[in-house]
Amino acid sequence: MGIPATSLAVSLHKNGSSTPSISVVVPAYNEQEVLPEFYRRTSAVLRALGNPYEIVFVNDGSVDDTLAVMNRLRDQDENLMIVDLSRNFGKEIALTAGLDQCTGDVVIIIDADLQDPPELIPELLAGWKDGYDVVYAVRTEREGETWLKKKTASLFYRLIQSVSRVQIPKDTGDFRLMSRRAVKSLEKLREQHRFMKGLFAWVGFPSKPVYYKRDPRAAGETKWNYWNLWNFALEGITSFTVAPLKVATYFGFVIALVAFIFATKVIYKTLMYGDPVVGYPSLMVTVLFLGGVQLVFIGVIGEYLGRVFNEVKQRPLYLLNQVIPSRFSKE
Ligand code: UDP
Ligand code: MG
């Protein structure tokens, strides 16, 4: 990036001390196996940094002992905060709940399953000190993931890149550091359909990548499958572009044009050679083809309409069961 880091630092962080307080936001759903290890590694990193910090555990309606594990850790360490949601809302919303509750000058988002190494936090922080509002982690390798998952992910990025104005960086998850003003801006986006990668990109601000090797899950199981992935892709596309709706228009134009040419040909043939009854196969093909195309585009409209339906209800994004503040958020 061509911007001189030091001048940015001066203009952006006038009030920022050299030891900003850090909030680490961790959405967790059924993570009882990894949580203690996550806690151990993350707090070791944070303690070594010496900044005031809090680890915000968001319990996303886990059905195992995740909450009990969180409570046990909280009993021993006042640097922990627990945000307990009323039920499972999904990672995107759990994350949002954590961001709403945390109070640090800089906020780090990280998965509980240790696929995002907490040891990268000092490097993220260094980016912030250089004046960047967003320092996002880009994975260079994906271990423990299938060829098909990698391939579909890469295809998805290419697709969304080509249809949307917002530039979503490739191979980037939610693992990142954000300045307080970036978090505040993100808090203004209250849509129900939260395609986080897109929302992060929409917020903008000076951003910088940091590269890392993504580890396989430390324990427990991923909640992802291909059906989820497909829905995730659909979410990404529908929240950031109306291009699929426009496709119908152009498709309609092209078909109308072809129909017009075909009609001219039919009329000409009828006038010249009379009108014997033929053409059942072509008639059938045309009817079925058009019927199919119409159904597909009604489906596309439905995808958007369904999302409009969910947004107009204006429900709160989540409900809290309980919040146990950290020492730090009480100050
Ligand atoms: N997660 C969550 N709510 C959910 C599903 C997942 O808070 O409904 C959390 C999960 O505990 C983990 C993170 O989101 O900390 C990423 O989930 P996962 O590892 O299953 O996804 P993947 O790494 O395979 O993309
Ligand atoms: Mg994971």
mmCIF file of C-alpha atoms and ligand atoms in Angstrom:
data_model
loop_
_atom_site.group_PDB
_atom_site.id
_atom_site.type_symbol
_atom_site.label_atom_id
_atom_site.label_comp_id
_atom_site.label_asym_id
_atom_site.label_seq_id
_atom_site.Cartn_x
_atom_site.Cartn_y
_atom_site.Cartn_z
ATOM 1 C CA MET A 1 0.000 0.000 0.000
ATOM 2 C CA GLY A 2 1.416 3.315 -1.059
ATOM 3 C CA ILE A 3 0.305 5.400 1.894
ATOM 4 C CA PRO A 4 3.121 6.373 4.259
ATOM 5 C CA ALA A 5 2.191 4.546 7.412
ATOM 6 C CA THR A 6 3.456 7.134 9.859
ATOM 7 C CA SER A 7 1.414 10.049 8.517
ATOM 8 C CA LEU A 8 -1.678 7.854 8.611
ATOM 9 C CA ALA A 9 -0.901 6.942 12.168
ATOM 10 C CA VAL A 10 -0.833 10.590 13.147
ATOM 11 C CA SER A 11 -4.051 11.486 11.356
ATOM 12 C CA LEU A 12 -6.085 8.473 12.439
ATOM 13 C CA HIS A 13 -5.065 7.779 15.976
ATOM 14 C CA LYS A 14 -4.702 11.199 17.504
ATOM 15 C CA ASN A 15 -6.208 9.957 20.728
ATOM 16 C CA GLY A 16 -4.894 6.432 20.503
ATOM 17 C CA SER A 17 -2.374 5.641 23.187
ATOM 18 C CA SER A 18 0.415 3.234 22.423
ATOM 19 C CA THR A 19 -1.245 0.666 24.662
ATOM 20 C CA PRO A 20 -4.824 0.526 23.415
ATOM 21 C CA SER A 21 -7.247 -1.650 25.306
ATOM 22 C CA ILE A 22 -8.034 -4.844 23.421
ATOM 23 C CA SER A 23 -11.308 -6.741 23.177
ATOM 24 C CA VAL A 24 -11.153 -10.223 21.705
ATOM 25 C CA VAL A 25 -14.579 -11.331 20.515
ATOM 26 C CA VAL A 26 -15.156 -15.073 20.291
ATOM 27 C CA PRO A 27 -18.417 -16.576 19.014
ATOM 28 C CA ALA A 28 -18.803 -20.111 20.291
ATOM 29 C CA TYR A 29 -21.347 -22.799 19.554
ATOM 30 C CA ASN A 30 -20.734 -26.198 21.161
ATOM 31 C CA GLU A 31 -17.050 -25.606 21.745
ATOM 32 C CA GLN A 32 -16.602 -27.219 25.173
ATOM 33 C CA GLU A 33 -13.598 -29.265 24.007
ATOM 34 C CA VAL A 34 -11.485 -26.418 22.667
ATOM 35 C CA LEU A 35 -12.481 -23.543 24.904
ATOM 36 C CA PRO A 36 -9.974 -24.157 27.740
ATOM 37 C CA GLU A 37 -7.101 -24.518 25.283
ATOM 38 C CA PHE A 38 -8.298 -21.469 23.361
ATOM 39 C CA TYR A 39 -8.416 -19.513 26.583
ATOM 40 C CA ARG A 40 -4.928 -20.662 27.593
ATOM 41 C CA ARG A 41 -3.291 -19.732 24.286
ATOM 42 C CA THR A 42 -5.132 -16.459 23.807
ATOM 43 C CA SER A 43 -4.602 -15.087 27.289
ATOM 44 C CA ALA A 44 -0.917 -16.045 27.130
ATOM 45 C CA VAL A 45 -0.584 -13.884 24.024
ATOM 46 C CA LEU A 46 -2.588 -11.015 25.505
ATOM 47 C CA ARG A 47 -0.774 -11.068 28.830
ATOM 48 C CA ALA A 48 2.561 -10.906 27.043
ATOM 49 C CA LEU A 49 1.396 -7.810 25.170
ATOM 50 C CA GLY A 50 0.728 -5.976 28.430
ATOM 51 C CA ASN A 51 -2.282 -4.003 27.182
ATOM 52 C CA PRO A 52 -5.497 -3.953 29.180
ATOM 53 C CA TYR A 53 -7.712 -6.593 27.594
ATOM 54 C CA GLU A 54 -10.927 -8.553 27.751
ATOM 55 C CA ILE A 55 -11.938 -11.787 26.068
ATOM 56 C CA VAL A 56 -15.601 -11.639 25.136
ATOM 57 C CA PHE A 57 -17.045 -15.143 24.881
ATOM 58 C CA VAL A 58 -20.371 -15.211 23.090
ATOM 59 C CA ASN A 59 -22.330 -18.357 23.839
ATOM 60 C CA ASP A 60 -24.497 -18.862 20.778
ATOM 61 C CA GLY A 61 -27.088 -21.146 22.353
ATOM 62 C CA SER A 62 -24.738 -24.094 22.755
ATOM 63 C CA VAL A 63 -26.369 -27.383 23.707
ATOM 64 C CA ASP A 64 -23.235 -28.844 25.335
ATOM 65 C CA ASP A 65 -21.351 -27.546 28.369
ATOM 66 C CA THR A 66 -19.849 -24.513 26.631
ATOM 67 C CA LEU A 67 -21.546 -22.046 28.963
ATOM 68 C CA ALA A 68 -20.453 -23.971 32.046
ATOM 69 C CA VAL A 69 -16.867 -24.001 30.767
ATOM 70 C CA MET A 70 -17.078 -20.253 30.146
ATOM 71 C CA ASN A 71 -18.409 -19.644 33.634
ATOM 72 C CA ARG A 72 -15.669 -21.750 35.169
ATOM 73 C CA LEU A 73 -13.009 -19.762 33.302
ATOM 74 C CA ARG A 74 -14.701 -16.486 34.240
ATOM 75 C CA ASP A 75 -14.605 -17.440 37.920
ATOM 76 C CA GLN A 76 -10.832 -17.594 37.725
ATOM 77 C CA ASP A 77 -10.218 -14.659 35.423
ATOM 78 C CA GLU A 78 -11.902 -11.269 35.541
ATOM 79 C CA ASN A 79 -10.608 -10.417 32.098
ATOM 80 C CA LEU A 80 -13.363 -12.563 30.628
ATOM 81 C CA MET A 81 -16.777 -11.365 29.616
ATOM 82 C CA ILE A 82 -19.643 -13.713 28.831
ATOM 83 C CA VAL A 83 -22.423 -12.761 26.454
ATOM 84 C CA ASP A 84 -25.048 -15.482 26.589
ATOM 85 C CA LEU A 85 -27.626 -15.377 23.794
ATOM 86 C CA SER A 86 -31.169 -16.622 24.319
ATOM 87 C CA ARG A 87 -30.742 -19.340 21.669
ATOM 88 C CA ASN A 88 -28.588 -20.247 18.669
ATOM 89 C CA PHE A 89 -28.592 -17.335 16.236
ATOM 90 C CA GLY A 90 -25.694 -18.323 13.979
ATOM 91 C CA LYS A 91 -22.122 -17.138 13.901
ATOM 92 C CA GLU A 92 -22.770 -13.827 12.144
ATOM 93 C CA ILE A 93 -25.254 -12.648 14.740
ATOM 94 C CA ALA A 94 -23.245 -14.053 17.663
ATOM 95 C CA LEU A 95 -20.335 -12.022 16.396
ATOM 96 C CA THR A 96 -22.495 -8.917 16.181
ATOM 97 C CA ALA A 97 -23.677 -9.406 19.765
ATOM 98 C CA GLY A 98 -20.044 -9.582 20.891
ATOM 99 C CA LEU A 99 -19.132 -6.460 18.954
ATOM 100 C CA ASP A 100 -22.092 -4.594 20.466
ATOM 101 C CA GLN A 101 -20.999 -5.481 24.003
ATOM 102 C CA CYS A 102 -17.234 -5.077 23.867
ATOM 103 C CA THR A 103 -15.545 -1.810 24.811
ATOM 104 C CA GLY A 104 -11.890 -2.028 23.727
ATOM 105 C CA ASP A 105 -10.065 0.586 21.626
ATOM 106 C CA VAL A 106 -9.270 -2.194 19.218
ATOM 107 C CA VAL A 107 -11.384 -5.264 18.667
ATOM 108 C CA ILE A 108 -10.199 -8.623 17.449
ATOM 109 C CA ILE A 109 -12.579 -11.212 16.045
ATOM 110 C CA ILE A 110 -11.436 -14.798 16.268
ATOM 111 C CA ASP A 111 -12.953 -18.303 16.063
ATOM 112 C CA ALA A 112 -13.032 -20.428 19.189
ATOM 113 C CA ASP A 113 -11.804 -23.564 17.415
ATOM 114 C CA LEU A 114 -8.172 -22.359 17.170
ATOM 115 C CA GLN A 115 -8.238 -22.381 13.375
ATOM 116 C CA ASP A 116 -7.275 -18.732 13.684
ATOM 117 C CA PRO A 117 -4.003 -18.746 15.656
ATOM 118 C CA PRO A 118 -4.173 -16.244 18.550
ATOM 119 C CA GLU A 119 -0.393 -15.913 18.190
ATOM 120 C CA LEU A 120 -1.094 -13.651 15.214
ATOM 121 C CA ILE A 121 -2.670 -10.992 17.445
ATOM 122 C CA PRO A 122 0.582 -8.996 17.993
ATOM 123 C CA GLU A 123 1.017 -8.766 14.233
ATOM 124 C CA LEU A 124 -2.556 -7.528 13.808
ATOM 125 C CA LEU A 125 -1.920 -4.953 16.499
ATOM 126 C CA ALA A 126 1.248 -3.801 14.749
ATOM 127 C CA GLY A 127 -0.893 -3.029 11.697
ATOM 128 C CA TRP A 128 -3.193 -0.908 13.845
ATOM 129 C CA LYS A 129 -0.194 0.959 15.252
ATOM 130 C CA ASP A 130 0.836 1.718 11.675
ATOM 131 C CA GLY A 131 -2.472 3.520 11.306
ATOM 132 C CA TYR A 132 -4.759 0.949 9.750
ATOM 133 C CA ASP A 133 -8.342 0.641 10.941
ATOM 134 C CA VAL A 134 -8.755 -2.888 9.732
ATOM 135 C CA VAL A 135 -6.056 -5.525 9.764
ATOM 136 C CA TYR A 136 -7.450 -8.726 8.306
ATOM 137 C CA ALA A 137 -5.862 -12.143 8.311
ATOM 138 C CA VAL A 138 -5.500 -13.847 4.943
ATOM 139 C CA ARG A 139 -4.890 -17.587 4.896
ATOM 140 C CA THR A 140 -2.156 -18.815 2.641
ATOM 141 C CA GLU A 141 -2.861 -22.500 3.146
ATOM 142 C CA ARG A 142 -5.937 -24.400 4.135
ATOM 143 C CA GLU A 143 -5.060 -27.555 5.939
ATOM 144 C CA GLY A 144 -7.616 -30.222 6.691
ATOM 145 C CA GLU A 145 -10.011 -29.010 4.033
ATOM 146 C CA THR A 146 -11.073 -30.906 0.952
ATOM 147 C CA TRP A 147 -10.132 -30.029 -2.608
ATOM 148 C CA LEU A 148 -13.788 -29.449 -3.434
ATOM 149 C CA LYS A 149 -14.268 -26.976 -0.578
ATOM 150 C CA LYS A 150 -11.213 -24.993 -1.648
ATOM 151 C CA LYS A 151 -12.342 -24.997 -5.264
ATOM 152 C CA THR A 152 -15.905 -23.897 -4.518
ATOM 153 C CA ALA A 153 -14.652 -21.182 -2.167
ATOM 154 C CA SER A 154 -12.326 -19.790 -4.816
ATOM 155 C CA LEU A 155 -15.098 -19.843 -7.428
ATOM 156 C CA PHE A 156 -17.402 -18.010 -5.048
ATOM 157 C CA TYR A 157 -14.895 -15.214 -4.457
ATOM 158 C CA ARG A 158 -14.381 -14.785 -8.172
ATOM 159 C CA LEU A 159 -18.123 -14.616 -8.788
ATOM 160 C CA ILE A 160 -18.883 -12.102 -6.055
ATOM 161 C CA GLN A 161 -15.869 -10.019 -7.050
ATOM 162 C CA SER A 162 -17.188 -9.711 -10.573
ATOM 163 C CA VAL A 163 -20.776 -8.742 -9.722
ATOM 164 C CA SER A 164 -20.370 -6.463 -6.726
ATOM 165 C CA ARG A 165 -18.966 -2.990 -6.317
ATOM 166 C CA VAL A 166 -17.699 -3.790 -2.839
ATOM 167 C CA GLN A 167 -14.333 -5.508 -3.047
ATOM 168 C CA ILE A 168 -14.202 -8.553 -0.811
ATOM 169 C CA PRO A 169 -10.644 -9.751 -0.232
ATOM 170 C CA LYS A 170 -10.027 -13.362 -1.203
ATOM 171 C CA ASP A 171 -9.239 -16.116 1.324
ATOM 172 C CA THR A 172 -10.247 -13.849 4.180
ATOM 173 C CA GLY A 173 -12.476 -15.004 7.002
ATOM 174 C CA ASP A 174 -13.743 -13.068 9.961
ATOM 175 C CA PHE A 175 -10.381 -13.204 11.771
ATOM 176 C CA ARG A 176 -9.318 -9.567 11.942
ATOM 177 C CA LEU A 177 -8.601 -6.512 14.044
ATOM 178 C CA MET A 178 -10.798 -3.438 13.846
ATOM 179 C CA SER A 179 -10.413 0.020 15.298
ATOM 180 C CA ARG A 180 -13.159 1.401 17.483
ATOM 181 C CA ARG A 181 -14.445 3.621 14.674
ATOM 182 C CA ALA A 182 -14.648 0.686 12.279
ATOM 183 C CA VAL A 183 -16.623 -1.272 14.883
ATOM 184 C CA LYS A 184 -18.923 1.703 15.444
ATOM 185 C CA SER A 185 -19.561 1.932 11.722
ATOM 186 C CA LEU A 186 -20.269 -1.774 11.521
ATOM 187 C CA GLU A 187 -22.748 -1.413 14.375
ATOM 188 C CA LYS A 188 -24.859 0.824 12.168
ATOM 189 C CA LEU A 189 -25.509 -2.014 9.741
ATOM 190 C CA ARG A 190 -28.381 -3.839 11.394
ATOM 191 C CA GLU A 191 -29.611 -6.022 8.573
ATOM 192 C CA GLN A 192 -30.975 -9.465 9.410
ATOM 193 C CA HIS A 193 -29.154 -11.180 6.575
ATOM 194 C CA ARG A 194 -25.621 -10.672 7.695
ATOM 195 C CA PHE A 195 -23.060 -11.623 5.161
ATOM 196 C CA MET A 196 -20.157 -10.491 7.340
ATOM 197 C CA LYS A 197 -17.398 -10.562 4.735
ATOM 198 C CA GLY A 198 -19.516 -8.187 2.687
ATOM 199 C CA LEU A 199 -20.373 -5.951 5.637
ATOM 200 C CA PHE A 200 -16.700 -5.668 6.622
ATOM 201 C CA ALA A 201 -15.841 -4.724 3.054
ATOM 202 C CA TRP A 202 -18.713 -2.238 2.869
ATOM 203 C CA VAL A 203 -17.406 -0.370 5.919
ATOM 204 C CA GLY A 204 -14.076 0.200 4.201
ATOM 205 C CA PHE A 205 -11.406 2.362 5.964
ATOM 206 C CA PRO A 206 -7.660 1.872 5.515
ATOM 207 C CA SER A 207 -7.146 -1.874 5.609
ATOM 208 C CA LYS A 208 -4.189 -4.141 5.503
ATOM 209 C CA PRO A 209 -3.771 -7.903 5.096
ATOM 210 C CA VAL A 210 -1.605 -10.085 7.296
ATOM 211 C CA TYR A 211 -0.837 -13.582 6.023
ATOM 212 C CA TYR A 212 -1.077 -16.772 8.033
ATOM 213 C CA LYS A 213 -1.431 -20.498 7.699
ATOM 214 C CA ARG A 214 -4.868 -21.717 8.710
ATOM 215 C CA ASP A 215 -4.726 -24.736 10.991
ATOM 216 C CA PRO A 216 -7.208 -27.570 11.052
ATOM 217 C CA ARG A 217 -9.769 -27.480 13.851
ATOM 218 C CA ALA A 218 -8.171 -28.276 17.245
ATOM 219 C CA ALA A 219 -11.153 -30.340 18.417
ATOM 220 C CA GLY A 220 -14.894 -30.669 17.941
ATOM 221 C CA GLU A 221 -16.633 -30.566 14.590
ATOM 222 C CA THR A 222 -17.242 -27.942 11.973
ATOM 223 C CA LYS A 223 -20.838 -26.830 11.630
ATOM 224 C CA TRP A 224 -20.428 -26.374 7.910
ATOM 225 C CA ASN A 225 -21.604 -28.578 5.110
ATOM 226 C CA TYR A 226 -22.089 -28.019 1.402
ATOM 227 C CA TRP A 227 -25.736 -27.091 1.753
ATOM 228 C CA ASN A 228 -24.769 -24.382 4.263
ATOM 229 C CA LEU A 229 -22.013 -23.244 1.969
ATOM 230 C CA TRP A 230 -24.452 -22.930 -0.920
ATOM 231 C CA ASN A 231 -26.831 -20.900 1.220
ATOM 232 C CA PHE A 232 -23.926 -18.784 2.370
ATOM 233 C CA ALA A 233 -23.022 -18.036 -1.242
ATOM 234 C CA LEU A 234 -26.650 -17.176 -1.992
ATOM 235 C CA GLU A 235 -26.656 -14.842 1.002
ATOM 236 C CA GLY A 236 -23.498 -13.162 -0.232
ATOM 237 C CA ILE A 237 -24.859 -12.576 -3.683
ATOM 238 C CA THR A 238 -28.323 -11.423 -2.699
ATOM 239 C CA SER A 239 -27.070 -9.049 -0.006
ATOM 240 C CA PHE A 240 -24.630 -7.329 -2.289
ATOM 241 C CA THR A 241 -26.039 -7.229 -5.763
ATOM 242 C CA VAL A 242 -29.340 -7.221 -7.611
ATOM 243 C CA ALA A 243 -27.599 -8.474 -10.761
ATOM 244 C CA PRO A 244 -29.549 -11.782 -10.828
ATOM 245 C CA LEU A 245 -32.794 -9.794 -11.072
ATOM 246 C CA LYS A 246 -31.456 -7.924 -14.057
ATOM 247 C CA VAL A 247 -30.446 -11.114 -15.808
ATOM 248 C CA ALA A 248 -34.158 -11.871 -16.317
ATOM 249 C CA THR A 249 -34.626 -8.586 -18.161
ATOM 250 C CA TYR A 250 -31.834 -9.241 -20.626
ATOM 251 C CA PHE A 251 -32.799 -12.857 -20.998
ATOM 252 C CA GLY A 252 -36.298 -11.668 -21.860
ATOM 253 C CA PHE A 253 -34.940 -9.270 -24.482
ATOM 254 C CA VAL A 254 -32.858 -11.948 -26.151
ATOM 255 C CA ILE A 255 -35.736 -14.445 -26.212
ATOM 256 C CA ALA A 256 -38.129 -11.827 -27.571
ATOM 257 C CA LEU A 257 -35.663 -11.019 -30.330
ATOM 258 C CA VAL A 258 -35.224 -14.674 -31.262
ATOM 259 C CA ALA A 259 -39.014 -15.148 -31.175
ATOM 260 C CA PHE A 260 -39.467 -12.189 -33.491
ATOM 261 C CA ILE A 261 -37.001 -13.562 -36.052
ATOM 262 C CA PHE A 262 -38.562 -16.997 -35.793
ATOM 263 C CA ALA A 263 -42.061 -15.541 -36.253
ATOM 264 C CA THR A 264 -40.975 -13.718 -39.406
ATOM 265 C CA LYS A 265 -39.641 -16.973 -40.763
ATOM 266 C CA VAL A 266 -42.880 -18.850 -39.919
ATOM 267 C CA ILE A 267 -45.076 -16.176 -41.505
ATOM 268 C CA TYR A 268 -42.930 -16.129 -44.600
ATOM 269 C CA LYS A 269 -43.012 -19.918 -44.911
ATOM 270 C CA THR A 270 -46.797 -20.039 -44.391
ATOM 271 C CA LEU A 271 -47.401 -17.407 -47.065
ATOM 272 C CA MET A 272 -45.115 -19.103 -49.577
ATOM 273 C CA TYR A 273 -45.879 -22.760 -48.994
ATOM 274 C CA GLY A 274 -49.227 -22.914 -47.186
ATOM 275 C CA ASP A 275 -49.762 -24.196 -43.656
ATOM 276 C CA PRO A 276 -49.464 -27.953 -43.132
ATOM 277 C CA VAL A 277 -49.659 -28.845 -39.417
ATOM 278 C CA VAL A 278 -46.104 -29.624 -38.396
ATOM 279 C CA GLY A 279 -43.826 -28.396 -35.671
ATOM 280 C CA TYR A 280 -45.117 -30.211 -32.601
ATOM 281 C CA PRO A 281 -41.570 -30.942 -31.317
ATOM 282 C CA SER A 282 -40.394 -27.345 -31.732
ATOM 283 C CA LEU A 283 -43.597 -26.101 -30.072
ATOM 284 C CA MET A 284 -43.093 -28.426 -27.130
ATOM 285 C CA VAL A 285 -39.436 -27.457 -26.722
ATOM 286 C CA THR A 286 -40.299 -23.756 -26.804
ATOM 287 C CA VAL A 287 -43.106 -24.054 -24.260
ATOM 288 C CA LEU A 288 -41.060 -26.144 -21.846
ATOM 289 C CA PHE A 289 -37.994 -23.970 -22.222
ATOM 290 C CA LEU A 290 -39.897 -20.771 -21.549
ATOM 291 C CA GLY A 291 -41.801 -22.366 -18.668
ATOM 292 C CA GLY A 292 -38.520 -23.453 -17.095
ATOM 293 C CA VAL A 293 -36.889 -20.068 -17.540
ATOM 294 C CA GLN A 294 -39.880 -18.328 -15.993
ATOM 295 C CA LEU A 295 -39.880 -20.621 -12.987
ATOM 296 C CA VAL A 296 -36.169 -20.044 -12.428
ATOM 297 C CA PHE A 297 -36.606 -16.302 -12.441
ATOM 298 C CA ILE A 298 -39.668 -16.435 -10.213
ATOM 299 C CA GLY A 299 -37.356 -18.330 -7.853
ATOM 300 C CA VAL A 300 -34.733 -15.587 -8.116
ATOM 301 C CA ILE A 301 -37.349 -12.933 -7.370
ATOM 302 C CA GLY A 302 -38.497 -15.114 -4.468
ATOM 303 C CA GLU A 303 -34.987 -15.161 -2.984
ATOM 304 C CA TYR A 304 -34.982 -11.385 -2.882
ATOM 305 C CA LEU A 305 -38.590 -11.069 -1.787
ATOM 306 C CA GLY A 306 -37.977 -13.467 1.107
ATOM 307 C CA ARG A 307 -35.123 -11.297 2.270
ATOM 308 C CA VAL A 308 -37.201 -8.161 1.999
ATOM 309 C CA PHE A 309 -39.837 -9.965 4.092
ATOM 310 C CA ASN A 310 -37.288 -10.752 6.790
ATOM 311 C CA GLU A 311 -35.948 -7.211 6.845
ATOM 312 C CA VAL A 312 -39.278 -5.368 7.037
ATOM 313 C CA LYS A 313 -40.250 -7.217 10.196
ATOM 314 C CA GLN A 314 -37.536 -5.201 11.945
ATOM 315 C CA ARG A 315 -36.977 -7.736 14.667
ATOM 316 C CA PRO A 316 -34.029 -7.275 16.972
ATOM 317 C CA LEU A 317 -31.011 -9.214 15.721
ATOM 318 C CA TYR A 318 -30.712 -11.271 18.891
ATOM 319 C CA LEU A 319 -31.872 -11.494 22.485
ATOM 320 C CA LEU A 320 -29.561 -11.712 25.459
ATOM 321 C CA ASN A 321 -30.016 -14.241 28.186
ATOM 322 C CA GLN A 322 -27.301 -12.838 30.401
ATOM 323 C CA VAL A 323 -24.176 -10.701 30.226
ATOM 324 C CA ILE A 324 -21.329 -11.123 32.693
ATOM 325 C CA PRO A 325 -19.045 -8.109 32.243
ATOM 326 C CA SER A 326 -15.283 -8.297 32.446
ATOM 327 C CA ARG A 327 -13.354 -6.254 34.974
ATOM 328 C CA PHE A 328 -12.419 -4.019 32.144
ATOM 329 C CA SER A 329 -15.867 -3.292 30.719
ATOM 330 C CA LYS A 330 -17.068 -2.194 34.170
ATOM 331 C CA GLU A 331 -14.394 0.475 34.436
HETATM 332 N N1 UDP B 1 -20.297 -20.613 15.596
HETATM 333 C C1 UDP B 1 -21.285 -19.895 16.267
HETATM 334 N N2 UDP B 1 -22.608 -20.169 15.982
HETATM 335 C C2 UDP B 1 -22.982 -21.107 15.059
HETATM 336 C C3 UDP B 1 -21.950 -21.811 14.377
HETATM 337 C C4 UDP B 1 -20.628 -21.528 14.671
HETATM 338 O O1 UDP B 1 -21.004 -19.050 17.096
HETATM 339 O O2 UDP B 1 -24.186 -21.301 14.868
HETATM 340 C C5 UDP B 1 -18.883 -20.331 15.903
HETATM 341 C C6 UDP B 1 -18.047 -21.569 16.236
HETATM 342 O O3 UDP B 1 -18.131 -21.897 17.594
HETATM 343 C C7 UDP B 1 -16.646 -21.117 15.856
HETATM 344 C C8 UDP B 1 -16.903 -20.192 14.666
HETATM 345 O O4 UDP B 1 -18.266 -19.780 14.762
HETATM 346 O O5 UDP B 1 -16.024 -20.377 16.877
HETATM 347 C C9 UDP B 1 -16.614 -20.879 13.348
HETATM 348 O O6 UDP B 1 -17.396 -22.048 13.234
HETATM 349 P P1 UDP B 1 -16.865 -23.349 12.489
HETATM 350 O O7 UDP B 1 -15.502 -23.693 12.966
HETATM 351 O O8 UDP B 1 -17.925 -24.400 12.628
HETATM 352 O O9 UDP B 1 -16.813 -22.869 10.971
HETATM 353 P P2 UDP B 1 -15.599 -23.062 9.924
HETATM 354 O O10 UDP B 1 -14.314 -22.762 10.634
HETATM 355 O O11 UDP B 1 -15.686 -24.468 9.475
HETATM 356 O O12 UDP B 1 -15.887 -22.064 8.844
HETATM 357 MG MG MG B 2 -13.644 -23.545 12.227
#
